[in-house]
C-alpha cells in the first residue's frame, strides 16, 4: 500500500455565496463538507486510481469523528489515524459564485500532546513495514516539533520506503534536511525555501539542501523536475480554466502512483500533470474529472532528457 | 418559566483573522464556537439575568449534538429542542481584526419534515402550559410553512401567554397577522414590512397590521415603543462603540424579563436599552457586559407618555 501522512487533518467546508462582500451578512446557497488535509486529498485520488492507500496522522473531537465516518465511505482507503484529545480543525472555503474566486479560512488545528506525538511515531513506524511509498503532506499542528518531518523522512529512508515531502515554511526548511527522495513544492514555497525566484535555479538549490528529486508545480505552466536520472518539464496541452484547489495534491498522487508502478520519470510527470489539470477542470474542488484525465494524458508535453549513462 | 422558540438553531462559529482579503487564504488566529440562533441567544441573556428559561425549536445531526451538549453548561436553561433528522446549520462570523468589521455566512438549515413540524407543535403546546411569556425568534428553516409564526402566535394567545415575535421578511409579514402582543423589528425589518422608512409612521402601520405593541430597535438611537398604554422612546446615555451582534436579542430578553416581573413600560424599555448597549460593549459578540449594564441602566433616557386613563 501507499501511506499518506496528514498531521493536520481537517473537515473541509465549502460555502457557496452569490457574491462575497466583506462586512455584510450572506445567506449560503450551497454547503458541502468532506474530509480534508493535503494527505487525505492525496489518498482520495490514489484510491480513485485503484491503489490501496492508508491514511495516518491525527483526528480528534466531533470534527474528527465526522472526518473518520466519511473516510469509511472511500473504497480502497484504510483509516489509521491516531486519536487525539483536541478537536480536528475545520477549513471554510467561501466560493463567490459571481467572480468564481475562493476565500479560504483555515483553523490552526488542535495542540498535540507529547504522548500523542510519540503514539503517532510508533504507528508510523509500524505502517512503514508494509508501505511501498509514503507522502508527508501539509502543515504541522501546534505541539508537533518544527523538525518533525526531518525525523519522519529519516525513519522512512531507514525502512527503505521512498518518501515524498509536500509542506511549506519552517516545516519545509527543516524537513528537506532529512533528505526526502522527492520534494514537491509550488513556485512560492520553492522561492521561500531557497530565496531564488527563478524555478530552475531554486530547484537546483533545493537539491543541494537535501532533496533527492525536486518536482516543482508551476501552476498552469505544469511541472519542473530535477532528478538524479535527468531533468524534465511537463505541461498540459492548453491553459485550463477552473479551480486550482487540490491540484498540487493530485500531482503528489500522480507521482507516487506511477513510482510504485515502476514507471520512468517522463511517465510519472505526464500522469501528475494530467491529473492536476483534470482536478482544475472538475466542478468540485479537489476532485478530478476522470474523462478529462484520460483525454489529457496522451497530450501532456514532456521535454528534457535523461543523464548520460 | 420564559419560553424561547428557535426553529432555525445554529452552531455559531467565530473566526478571527488579521485582515480579510477576498480571494486569499487566511490562517484563523482565534476560533470560538457556541450555541446560537436568536431565541437561544435571548435564552442565554434571560438565564444570566436569573430567569428560568426553556429553549425549544429543532436540533439535529452532529452540529445539533454539539449545540445541545453546550446548552447543558448554561445554568437555569432547560433544553426542550425537538430532534430532527437533518443537521443543524452552522453560521460563520469572520471578524477582521484590523477593521473590526464582521462578515457573516449563514447556512440555510436542515429541511424540516412534515412529521417533525407536527411533533414540534405538540411540544410547543405542552410547554405553553407552564410559560409566563414566549418569544418566537429568527428565520424559518426550509420545510416549515411561511405562515408558521402566525399559527404559533395564535396558540400562545389562546393559552393566555404573552407572545413576542422577532423575525424578518415573509415570516414577519405573515406572522404579524397572528396578532402578537409584542413585535420587535429593527428599522430595516420595519421598513420592509410596512413600506415606510420613517420609524414612527412605520410602527403605527405595523400596529394596524396586527401587532399589539411595536418596539422598534433603531440601533445606536435606542428604542421606539408604541403600546396600548402609551408611546415612549428610550436611548442610551451616549453613542457606544462596539459589536452590535446580539444587541437585538438582548432587547428581547430585557423586554420579556421585565414583562414577567410586571414592570411598567418605561422600566421595560430602560432595561432593554441598557442590556442592548451592554451587549454592544462586550468584547465577545452576543454576550453582555454586566458591570456596564448596571452602570448604564439608571442613565437610560426614557421619554414619552402614558395614554390618558
Coordinates of C-alpha atoms in Angstrom, one line a residue:
Chain A
X1 CA 0.0 0.0 0.0
X2 CA 0.9 3.7 -0.3
X3 CA 0.9 5.6 3.0
X4 CA -0.1 9.2 3.3
X5 CA 0.6 11.3 6.5
X6 CA -1.6 14.3 7.4
X7 CA -0.6 15.6 10.8
X8 CA -3.2 18.4 10.5
X9 CA -6.3 16.8 9.0
X10 CA -9.3 19.0 8.5
X11 CA -13.0 18.9 8.0
X12 CA -13.3 21.0 4.8
X13 CA -16.4 23.0 4.5
X14 CA -17.3 24.8 1.3
X15 CA -19.8 27.7 1.4
X16 CA -21.1 29.0 -1.9
X17 CA -22.4 32.6 -1.8
X18 CA -23.9 34.7 -4.7
X19 CA -21.2 37.4 -4.0
X20 CA -18.9 37.9 -1.1
X21 CA -19.0 41.4 0.4
X22 CA -16.7 41.9 3.4
X23 CA -18.6 43.4 6.4
X24 CA -22.0 42.0 5.2
X25 CA -24.3 39.1 6.0
X26 CA -24.6 36.3 3.5
X27 CA -27.1 33.5 3.0
X28 CA -25.1 30.5 2.0
X29 CA -26.7 28.9 -1.1
X30 CA -24.9 25.6 -1.0
X31 CA -22.9 23.8 1.7
X32 CA -20.5 20.8 1.2
X33 CA -18.4 19.1 3.8
X34 CA -15.7 16.5 3.4
X35 CA -12.6 15.0 4.9
X36 CA -9.5 17.1 4.1
X37 CA -5.9 17.9 4.8
X38 CA -3.4 17.5 1.9
X39 CA -2.5 13.9 2.6
X40 CA -6.2 12.9 2.9
X41 CA -6.8 14.5 -0.5
X42 CA -3.8 12.7 -2.0
X43 CA -5.2 9.4 -0.6
X44 CA -8.6 10.0 -2.1
X45 CA -7.0 10.4 -5.6
X46 CA -4.8 7.4 -5.1
X47 CA -7.9 5.3 -4.1
X48 CA -9.7 6.6 -7.2
X49 CA -6.8 5.4 -9.3
X50 CA -7.2 1.9 -7.9
X51 CA -4.4 1.9 -5.3
X52 CA -4.6 0.6 -1.8
X53 CA -3.9 3.5 0.4
X54 CA -3.6 4.0 4.2
X55 CA -4.2 7.4 5.8
X56 CA -2.4 8.3 9.1
X57 CA -2.0 11.5 11.1
X58 CA -4.2 12.8 13.9
X59 CA -8.0 13.1 14.4
X60 CA -10.0 14.2 17.4
X61 CA -13.2 15.7 18.7
X62 CA -16.5 15.8 16.9
X63 CA -15.0 17.1 13.7
X64 CA -12.5 14.2 13.9
X65 CA -15.4 11.8 14.3
X66 CA -17.2 13.2 11.3
X67 CA -14.0 13.0 9.3
X68 CA -13.4 9.3 10.2
X69 CA -17.0 8.4 9.4
X70 CA -16.7 9.9 6.0
X71 CA -13.4 8.2 5.3
X72 CA -15.1 4.8 5.7
X73 CA -17.1 5.7 2.5
X74 CA -14.0 5.7 0.3
X75 CA -13.3 2.3 -1.2
X76 CA -9.7 1.1 -1.0
X77 CA -8.8 3.6 1.8
X78 CA -7.7 2.4 5.2
X79 CA -8.0 4.8 8.2
X80 CA -5.0 4.5 10.5
X81 CA -5.4 8.0 12.1
X82 CA -4.2 8.3 15.7
X83 CA -6.8 9.7 18.1
X84 CA -6.0 12.9 20.0
X85 CA -7.9 14.8 22.7
X86 CA -8.1 18.2 20.8
X87 CA -10.7 18.7 18.0
X88 CA -9.7 18.3 14.4
X89 CA -9.7 21.7 12.7
X90 CA -12.2 23.0 10.1
X91 CA -11.4 24.9 7.0
X92 CA -14.0 27.1 5.3
X93 CA -13.7 27.8 1.6
X94 CA -16.1 30.7 0.6
X95 CA -16.8 30.5 -3.1
X96 CA -18.0 33.7 -4.7
X97 CA -20.4 32.5 -7.4
X98 CA -20.1 35.7 -9.4
X99 CA -16.3 36.0 -9.6
X100 CA -15.5 32.4 -9.1
X101 CA -12.8 33.3 -6.6
X102 CA -12.3 31.4 -3.3
X103 CA -11.6 32.9 0.1
X104 CA -10.1 30.3 2.4
X105 CA -10.2 30.3 6.2
X106 CA -8.0 27.7 7.9
X107 CA -8.3 27.0 11.6
X108 CA -4.9 26.3 13.3
X109 CA -5.7 22.7 14.5
X110 CA -5.6 21.1 17.9
X111 CA -2.5 21.2 20.1
X112 CA -0.8 17.8 20.0
X113 CA 0.4 16.5 23.4
X114 CA 3.9 14.9 23.7
X115 CA 2.4 11.5 24.4
X116 CA 0.2 11.8 21.2
X117 CA 3.2 12.7 19.1
X118 CA 5.0 9.6 20.5
X119 CA 2.0 7.4 19.8
X120 CA 1.9 8.6 16.2
X121 CA 5.6 7.9 15.7
X122 CA 5.1 4.3 16.8
X123 CA 2.1 3.8 14.5
X124 CA 4.0 5.4 11.6
X125 CA 7.0 3.1 12.1
X126 CA 4.7 0.0 12.1
X127 CA 2.8 1.2 8.9
X128 CA 6.1 1.7 7.0
X129 CA 6.7 -2.0 7.2
X130 CA 4.0 -2.6 4.6
X131 CA 4.3 0.6 2.6
X132 CA 5.7 0.9 -0.9
X133 CA 5.9 4.7 -0.7
X134 CA 5.0 7.4 1.8
X135 CA 3.8 11.0 1.3
X136 CA 4.2 13.6 4.2
X137 CA 1.8 16.4 3.5
X138 CA 0.7 19.7 4.8
X139 CA 1.2 21.9 7.8
X140 CA 2.1 20.9 11.4
X141 CA -0.5 21.3 14.1
X142 CA 0.6 23.2 17.3
X143 CA 2.6 21.0 19.6
X144 CA 4.4 19.0 16.9
X145 CA 8.1 19.9 16.8
X146 CA 9.1 22.0 13.7
X147 CA 11.7 19.4 12.8
X148 CA 9.0 16.7 12.7
X149 CA 9.2 16.0 9.0
X150 CA 13.0 15.6 9.0
X151 CA 12.6 12.8 11.6
X152 CA 9.8 11.1 9.6
X153 CA 11.8 11.3 6.4
X154 CA 14.8 9.6 8.1
X155 CA 12.6 6.9 9.5
X156 CA 11.2 6.1 6.0
X157 CA 14.6 6.1 4.5
X158 CA 15.9 3.7 7.2
X159 CA 12.9 1.5 6.4
X160 CA 13.8 1.6 2.7
X161 CA 10.5 3.3 1.7
X162 CA 10.6 6.1 -0.9
X163 CA 9.4 9.3 0.8
X164 CA 7.8 12.5 -0.7
X165 CA 7.6 15.7 1.3
X166 CA 5.0 18.4 0.5
X167 CA 4.8 21.2 3.0
X168 CA 5.8 24.9 3.4
X169 CA 7.6 27.4 5.6
X170 CA 9.7 26.3 8.5
X171 CA 8.4 22.7 8.3
X172 CA 9.7 22.5 4.7
X173 CA 13.1 24.2 5.5
X174 CA 13.7 21.8 8.4
X175 CA 12.2 18.8 6.6
X176 CA 14.4 19.0 3.5
X177 CA 17.4 18.5 5.7
X178 CA 16.1 14.9 6.3
X179 CA 16.9 14.2 2.6
X180 CA 13.5 13.2 1.2
X181 CA 13.6 11.2 -2.0
X182 CA 11.1 13.7 -3.6
X183 CA 10.3 17.3 -2.7
X184 CA 7.1 18.7 -4.2
X185 CA 6.9 22.5 -3.6
X186 CA 5.0 25.0 -5.6
X187 CA 6.7 28.1 -7.0
X188 CA 6.1 30.2 -4.0
X189 CA 7.2 27.5 -1.5
X190 CA 10.3 26.9 -3.5
X191 CA 11.2 30.6 -3.6
X192 CA 10.6 30.9 0.1
X193 CA 12.8 27.9 0.8
X194 CA 15.7 29.0 -1.4
X195 CA 15.5 32.7 -1.9
X196 CA 15.6 32.2 -5.7
X197 CA 12.6 33.2 -7.8
X198 CA 13.8 31.5 -11.0
X199 CA 12.4 28.0 -10.7
X200 CA 15.3 26.1 -12.2
X201 CA 17.9 27.8 -10.1
X202 CA 15.6 27.4 -7.0
X203 CA 15.1 23.7 -7.7
X204 CA 18.9 23.2 -8.0
X205 CA 19.4 24.9 -4.7
X206 CA 16.6 22.7 -3.1
X207 CA 18.5 19.6 -4.2
X208 CA 21.7 21.0 -2.6
X209 CA 19.7 21.4 0.6
X210 CA 18.9 17.7 0.7
X211 CA 16.1 16.7 -1.7
X212 CA 17.0 13.8 -4.0
X213 CA 14.5 14.9 -6.6
X214 CA 12.6 18.2 -6.8
X215 CA 9.3 18.3 -8.7
X216 CA 8.1 21.9 -8.6
X217 CA 4.5 22.6 -9.6
X218 CA 4.4 25.9 -11.5
X219 CA 0.6 26.3 -11.8
X220 CA -0.7 26.5 -15.4
X221 CA 2.8 26.0 -16.7
X222 CA 3.0 22.5 -15.4
X223 CA 5.9 20.7 -13.7
X224 CA 9.7 21.1 -13.5
X225 CA 11.6 18.0 -12.3
X226 CA 15.2 17.8 -11.4
X227 CA 16.0 14.1 -10.6
X228 CA 19.2 12.0 -10.2
X229 CA 18.2 10.4 -13.6
X230 CA 17.7 13.6 -15.6
X231 CA 15.7 16.8 -15.8
X232 CA 12.3 17.4 -17.5
X233 CA 9.4 19.8 -17.9
X234 CA 5.8 18.6 -18.3
X235 CA 3.0 20.9 -19.4
X236 CA -0.8 20.4 -20.1
X237 CA -1.8 20.8 -23.8
X238 CA -3.5 24.2 -23.0
X239 CA -4.2 26.7 -20.3
X240 CA -7.3 25.4 -18.5
X241 CA -9.9 27.4 -16.7
X242 CA -11.1 26.2 -13.3
X243 CA -10.5 25.9 -9.6
X244 CA -6.8 25.0 -8.7
X245 CA -7.8 23.8 -5.2
X246 CA -6.3 20.3 -4.7
X247 CA -4.2 20.4 -8.0
X248 CA -1.0 20.1 -6.0
X249 CA -2.4 17.1 -4.1
X250 CA -3.2 15.4 -7.4
X251 CA 0.4 16.0 -8.5
X252 CA 1.6 14.1 -5.4
X253 CA -0.9 11.2 -6.1
X254 CA 0.2 11.0 -9.8
X255 CA 3.9 10.9 -8.9
X256 CA 3.5 8.3 -6.2
X257 CA 1.1 6.0 -8.1
X258 CA 3.5 5.9 -11.1
X259 CA 6.5 5.5 -8.8
X260 CA 5.1 2.3 -7.2
X261 CA 4.3 1.0 -10.7
X262 CA 8.0 1.5 -11.5
X263 CA 7.3 3.9 -14.4
X264 CA 10.1 6.1 -15.7
X265 CA 10.2 9.8 -14.8
X266 CA 8.6 11.1 -18.0
X267 CA 5.6 8.8 -17.4
X268 CA 5.3 9.9 -13.8
X269 CA 5.3 13.6 -14.8
X270 CA 2.8 13.1 -17.6
X271 CA 0.4 11.4 -15.2
X272 CA 0.9 14.0 -12.4
X273 CA 0.3 16.8 -15.0
X274 CA -2.8 15.3 -16.5
X275 CA -4.3 14.5 -13.0
X276 CA -3.5 18.1 -11.8
X277 CA -5.2 19.5 -15.0
X278 CA -8.2 17.2 -14.5
X279 CA -8.5 18.5 -10.9
X280 CA -8.6 22.1 -12.1
X281 CA -11.3 21.2 -14.6
X282 CA -13.5 19.3 -12.0
X283 CA -16.6 21.2 -10.8
X284 CA -16.0 20.0 -7.2
X285 CA -12.8 21.5 -5.7
X286 CA -10.2 18.7 -5.0
X287 CA -11.9 16.0 -7.1
X288 CA -10.6 15.1 -10.6
X289 CA -12.6 14.8 -13.8
X290 CA -11.8 11.3 -14.9
X291 CA -12.7 11.5 -18.6
X292 CA -10.7 14.8 -18.8
X293 CA -7.7 13.0 -17.2
X294 CA -7.9 10.1 -19.7
X295 CA -8.3 12.6 -22.6
X296 CA -5.4 14.9 -21.4
X297 CA -2.9 12.2 -20.5
X298 CA -1.6 11.4 -24.1
X299 CA -1.4 15.1 -24.9
X300 CA 0.8 16.2 -22.0
X301 CA 4.1 17.6 -23.4
X302 CA 7.2 16.2 -21.6
X303 CA 10.5 17.7 -22.6
X304 CA 14.0 17.3 -21.2
X305 CA 16.5 14.4 -21.1
X306 CA 17.9 11.6 -19.0
X307 CA 21.5 11.9 -17.8
X308 CA 24.1 10.1 -19.9
X309 CA 24.5 6.5 -18.5
Chain B
X1 CA -40.5 30.0 33.1
X2 CA -40.0 32.0 29.9
X3 CA -40.1 30.0 26.7
X4 CA -38.0 30.9 23.6
X5 CA -38.6 29.3 20.3
X6 CA -35.7 29.0 17.7
X7 CA -36.9 27.0 14.7
X8 CA -33.5 27.5 13.0
X9 CA -31.0 27.0 15.7
X10 CA -27.3 27.2 14.8
X11 CA -23.8 26.4 15.8
X12 CA -22.2 29.8 15.7
X13 CA -18.5 29.8 14.8
X14 CA -16.4 32.9 15.0
X15 CA -13.2 33.1 13.0
X16 CA -10.8 36.0 13.9
X17 CA -8.4 36.8 11.1
X18 CA -5.7 39.6 11.0
X19 CA -7.3 41.1 7.8
X20 CA -9.9 39.6 5.5
X21 CA -8.9 39.7 1.8
X22 CA -11.4 38.1 -0.6
X23 CA -9.8 35.6 -2.9
X24 CA -6.9 34.9 -0.4
X25 CA -6.1 32.2 2.1
X26 CA -6.2 33.1 5.8
X27 CA -4.8 31.5 8.9
X28 CA -7.5 31.8 11.5
X29 CA -5.9 33.2 14.7
X30 CA -8.8 32.5 17.1
X31 CA -11.8 30.2 16.9
X32 CA -14.9 30.3 19.1
X33 CA -18.0 28.1 18.8
X34 CA -21.2 28.3 20.7
X35 CA -25.0 27.5 20.5
X36 CA -26.8 30.1 18.5
X37 CA -30.0 31.2 16.8
X38 CA -31.8 34.3 18.0
X39 CA -34.0 32.5 20.6
X40 CA -31.0 30.7 22.0
X41 CA -29.2 34.0 22.4
X42 CA -32.3 35.5 24.1
X43 CA -32.4 32.5 26.5
X44 CA -28.8 32.9 27.4
X45 CA -29.3 36.5 28.4
X46 CA -32.5 35.6 30.3
X47 CA -30.7 32.9 32.2
X48 CA -27.8 35.3 33.0
X49 CA -30.5 37.7 34.5
X50 CA -31.6 34.9 36.8
X51 CA -34.8 33.8 35.0
X52 CA -35.8 30.2 34.4
X53 CA -35.9 29.7 30.7
X54 CA -36.8 26.8 28.3
X55 CA -35.4 26.6 24.8
X56 CA -37.4 24.8 22.1
X57 CA -37.2 24.5 18.3
X58 CA -35.2 22.0 16.3
X59 CA -31.8 20.3 16.6
X60 CA -30.2 17.5 14.5
X61 CA -27.1 15.9 13.3
X62 CA -23.6 16.3 14.8
X63 CA -23.9 20.1 14.9
X64 CA -27.2 19.7 16.8
X65 CA -25.5 17.3 19.3
X66 CA -22.7 19.8 20.0
X67 CA -25.3 22.6 20.4
X68 CA -27.3 20.5 22.9
X69 CA -24.1 19.5 24.8
X70 CA -23.2 23.1 25.2
X71 CA -26.6 24.2 26.3
X72 CA -26.3 21.9 29.4
X73 CA -23.5 24.2 30.6
X74 CA -25.9 27.2 30.9
X75 CA -27.3 27.3 34.5
X76 CA -31.1 27.9 34.6
X77 CA -31.6 26.9 31.0
X78 CA -33.8 23.9 30.1
X79 CA -33.3 22.2 26.7
X80 CA -36.7 21.2 25.1
X81 CA -35.4 21.1 21.5
X82 CA -37.2 18.7 19.2
X83 CA -34.8 16.2 17.4
X84 CA -34.8 16.3 13.6
X85 CA -33.1 14.1 11.0
X86 CA -31.3 16.9 9.2
X87 CA -28.2 18.6 10.6
X88 CA -28.5 21.9 12.5
X89 CA -26.9 24.7 10.4
X90 CA -23.6 26.5 11.2
X91 CA -23.0 30.2 10.9
X92 CA -19.5 31.5 10.4
X93 CA -18.7 35.1 11.6
X94 CA -15.4 36.2 10.2
X95 CA -14.0 39.1 12.3
X96 CA -11.4 41.3 10.6
X97 CA -9.1 42.3 13.5
X98 CA -7.8 45.3 11.6
X99 CA -11.1 47.0 10.7
X100 CA -13.2 45.4 13.3
X101 CA -15.9 44.5 10.7
X102 CA -17.7 41.2 10.7
X103 CA -18.5 39.1 7.6
X104 CA -21.4 36.7 8.3
X105 CA -22.0 33.4 6.5
X106 CA -25.3 31.7 7.4
X107 CA -26.1 28.2 6.2
X108 CA -29.8 27.7 5.3
X109 CA -30.5 25.0 7.9
X110 CA -32.0 21.4 7.6
X111 CA -35.3 20.7 5.8
X112 CA -37.9 20.0 8.4
X113 CA -40.2 17.1 7.6
X114 CA -44.0 17.4 8.0
X115 CA -43.9 14.9 10.9
X116 CA -41.1 16.9 12.6
X117 CA -43.1 20.1 12.3
X118 CA -46.2 18.4 13.8
X119 CA -44.0 17.0 16.7
X120 CA -42.8 20.5 17.4
X121 CA -46.3 21.9 17.5
X122 CA -47.3 19.3 20.1
X123 CA -44.2 20.1 22.3
X124 CA -44.8 23.8 22.0
X125 CA -48.5 23.5 23.1
X126 CA -47.4 21.5 26.1
X127 CA -44.6 23.9 27.1
X128 CA -47.0 26.9 26.9
X129 CA -48.9 25.5 29.9
X130 CA -46.1 26.5 32.2
X131 CA -44.8 29.5 30.4
X132 CA -45.2 33.1 31.7
X133 CA -44.2 34.6 28.3
X134 CA -42.9 33.3 24.9
X135 CA -40.5 34.7 22.3
X136 CA -40.6 33.5 18.7
X137 CA -37.3 34.3 17.2
X138 CA -35.4 34.2 13.9
X139 CA -35.7 32.7 10.4
X140 CA -37.7 29.6 9.4
X141 CA -35.8 26.6 8.2
X142 CA -36.7 25.0 4.8
X143 CA -39.9 22.9 5.1
X144 CA -41.6 24.9 7.8
X145 CA -44.6 26.8 6.3
X146 CA -44.1 30.5 5.8
X147 CA -47.2 31.2 7.9
X148 CA -45.8 29.2 10.9
X149 CA -45.4 32.1 13.2
X150 CA -49.0 33.3 12.8
X151 CA -50.1 29.8 14.0
X152 CA -47.7 29.8 16.9
X153 CA -48.8 33.3 17.9
X154 CA -52.4 32.2 17.9
X155 CA -51.7 29.1 20.0
X156 CA -49.9 31.3 22.6
X157 CA -52.8 33.8 22.7
X158 CA -55.3 31.0 23.1
X159 CA -53.2 29.7 26.0
X160 CA -53.2 33.3 27.5
X161 CA -49.4 33.5 27.3
X162 CA -47.9 36.9 26.2
X163 CA -46.1 36.4 22.9
X164 CA -43.2 38.4 21.3
X165 CA -42.3 38.0 17.6
X166 CA -38.8 38.8 16.3
X167 CA -38.3 37.8 12.7
X168 CA -38.0 39.2 9.2
X169 CA -39.2 39.1 5.6
X170 CA -42.2 36.9 4.7
X171 CA -42.1 35.1 8.1
X172 CA -42.6 38.6 9.7
X173 CA -45.3 39.7 7.2
X174 CA -47.3 36.6 7.7
X175 CA -46.6 36.3 11.5
X176 CA -47.9 39.8 12.4
X177 CA -51.3 38.8 11.1
X178 CA -51.5 36.3 14.0
X179 CA -51.7 39.5 16.3
X180 CA -48.6 39.0 18.5
X181 CA -48.6 41.0 21.8
X182 CA -45.2 42.5 21.0
X183 CA -43.4 42.9 17.7
X184 CA -39.6 43.6 17.9
X185 CA -38.4 44.6 14.5
X186 CA -35.3 46.6 13.7
X187 CA -35.5 49.7 11.5
X188 CA -34.8 47.7 8.3
X189 CA -37.3 45.0 9.0
X190 CA -40.0 47.5 10.0
X191 CA -39.4 49.4 6.7
X192 CA -39.6 46.2 4.7
X193 CA -42.8 45.1 6.4
X194 CA -44.6 48.4 6.1
X195 CA -43.0 50.3 3.2
X196 CA -42.5 53.3 5.4
X197 CA -39.0 54.5 6.3
X198 CA -40.0 56.9 9.0
X199 CA -40.0 54.7 12.2
X200 CA -42.9 56.3 13.9
X201 CA -45.2 56.0 10.9
X202 CA -43.9 52.5 10.2
X203 CA -44.6 51.4 13.8
X204 CA -48.1 52.8 13.6
X205 CA -48.7 50.8 10.4
X206 CA -47.3 47.6 12.0
X207 CA -49.8 48.0 14.8
X208 CA -52.6 48.3 12.2
X209 CA -51.3 45.1 10.7
X210 CA -51.9 43.2 13.9
X211 CA -49.1 43.9 16.5
X212 CA -50.5 44.9 19.9
X213 CA -47.2 46.7 20.8
X214 CA -44.3 47.6 18.5
X215 CA -40.9 48.0 20.0
X216 CA -38.5 49.0 17.1
X217 CA -34.8 48.8 17.8
X218 CA -33.2 51.8 16.0
X219 CA -29.5 50.9 16.5
X220 CA -27.5 53.5 18.5
X221 CA -30.6 55.7 18.8
X222 CA -32.3 53.2 21.1
X223 CA -35.9 52.0 21.1
X224 CA -39.2 53.3 19.9
X225 CA -42.3 51.8 21.6
X226 CA -45.9 52.1 20.6
X227 CA -48.1 50.3 23.1
X228 CA -51.8 50.2 24.0
X229 CA -50.7 52.0 27.3
X230 CA -48.7 54.8 25.6
X231 CA -45.7 55.7 23.5
X232 CA -42.1 56.1 24.5
X233 CA -38.6 56.4 23.2
X234 CA -35.6 55.1 25.2
X235 CA -31.9 55.9 24.4
X236 CA -28.6 55.0 25.9
X237 CA -26.7 57.9 27.6
X238 CA -24.1 58.1 24.7
X239 CA -23.2 56.5 21.4
X240 CA -21.2 53.4 22.2
X241 CA -18.5 51.8 20.1
X242 CA -18.5 48.0 19.7
X243 CA -20.0 45.0 18.0
X244 CA -23.8 45.1 17.6
X245 CA -24.1 41.3 17.1
X246 CA -26.8 40.1 19.5
X247 CA -27.9 43.6 20.6
X248 CA -31.4 42.9 19.3
X249 CA -31.6 39.6 21.2
X250 CA -30.7 41.4 24.4
X251 CA -33.6 43.8 23.7
X252 CA -36.0 40.9 23.6
X253 CA -34.6 39.4 26.8
X254 CA -34.9 42.8 28.5
X255 CA -38.5 43.3 27.4
X256 CA -39.6 39.8 28.4
X257 CA -37.8 39.7 31.8
X258 CA -39.4 43.0 32.8
X259 CA -42.7 41.9 31.5
X260 CA -42.9 38.8 33.6
X261 CA -41.8 40.9 36.6
X262 CA -44.9 43.1 35.9
X263 CA -42.8 46.3 35.4
X264 CA -44.4 49.2 33.6
X265 CA -43.3 50.0 30.0
X266 CA -40.8 52.7 30.8
X267 CA -38.9 50.3 33.1
X268 CA -39.1 47.5 30.4
X269 CA -37.6 49.9 27.8
X270 CA -34.9 51.1 30.1
X271 CA -33.8 47.6 30.9
X272 CA -33.9 46.5 27.2
X273 CA -31.9 49.6 26.2
X274 CA -29.2 49.1 28.9
X275 CA -28.9 45.4 28.1
X276 CA -28.6 46.1 24.4
X277 CA -25.9 48.8 25.0
X278 CA -24.0 46.4 27.4
X279 CA -24.1 43.8 24.6
X280 CA -22.5 46.2 22.1
X281 CA -19.8 47.0 24.7
X282 CA -19.0 43.3 25.4
X283 CA -15.7 42.0 23.9
X284 CA -17.5 38.7 23.0
X285 CA -20.2 39.0 20.4
X286 CA -23.7 38.3 21.8
X287 CA -22.6 38.4 25.5
X288 CA -23.4 41.4 27.7
X289 CA -21.0 43.3 29.9
X290 CA -22.8 43.1 33.3
X291 CA -21.0 46.0 35.1
X292 CA -21.7 48.2 32.0
X293 CA -25.4 47.1 32.2
X294 CA -25.7 48.0 35.9
X295 CA -23.8 51.3 35.2
X296 CA -25.9 52.3 32.2
X297 CA -29.4 51.3 33.5
X298 CA -30.0 54.4 35.6
X299 CA -28.8 56.7 32.8
X300 CA -31.1 55.5 30.0
X301 CA -33.3 58.4 28.9
X302 CA -36.9 57.3 28.5
X303 CA -39.3 60.0 27.1
X304 CA -42.9 59.8 26.1
X305 CA -46.2 59.4 27.9
X306 CA -48.9 57.1 29.0
X307 CA -52.3 57.4 27.4
X308 CA -54.9 59.4 29.4
X309 CA -56.8 56.9 31.7

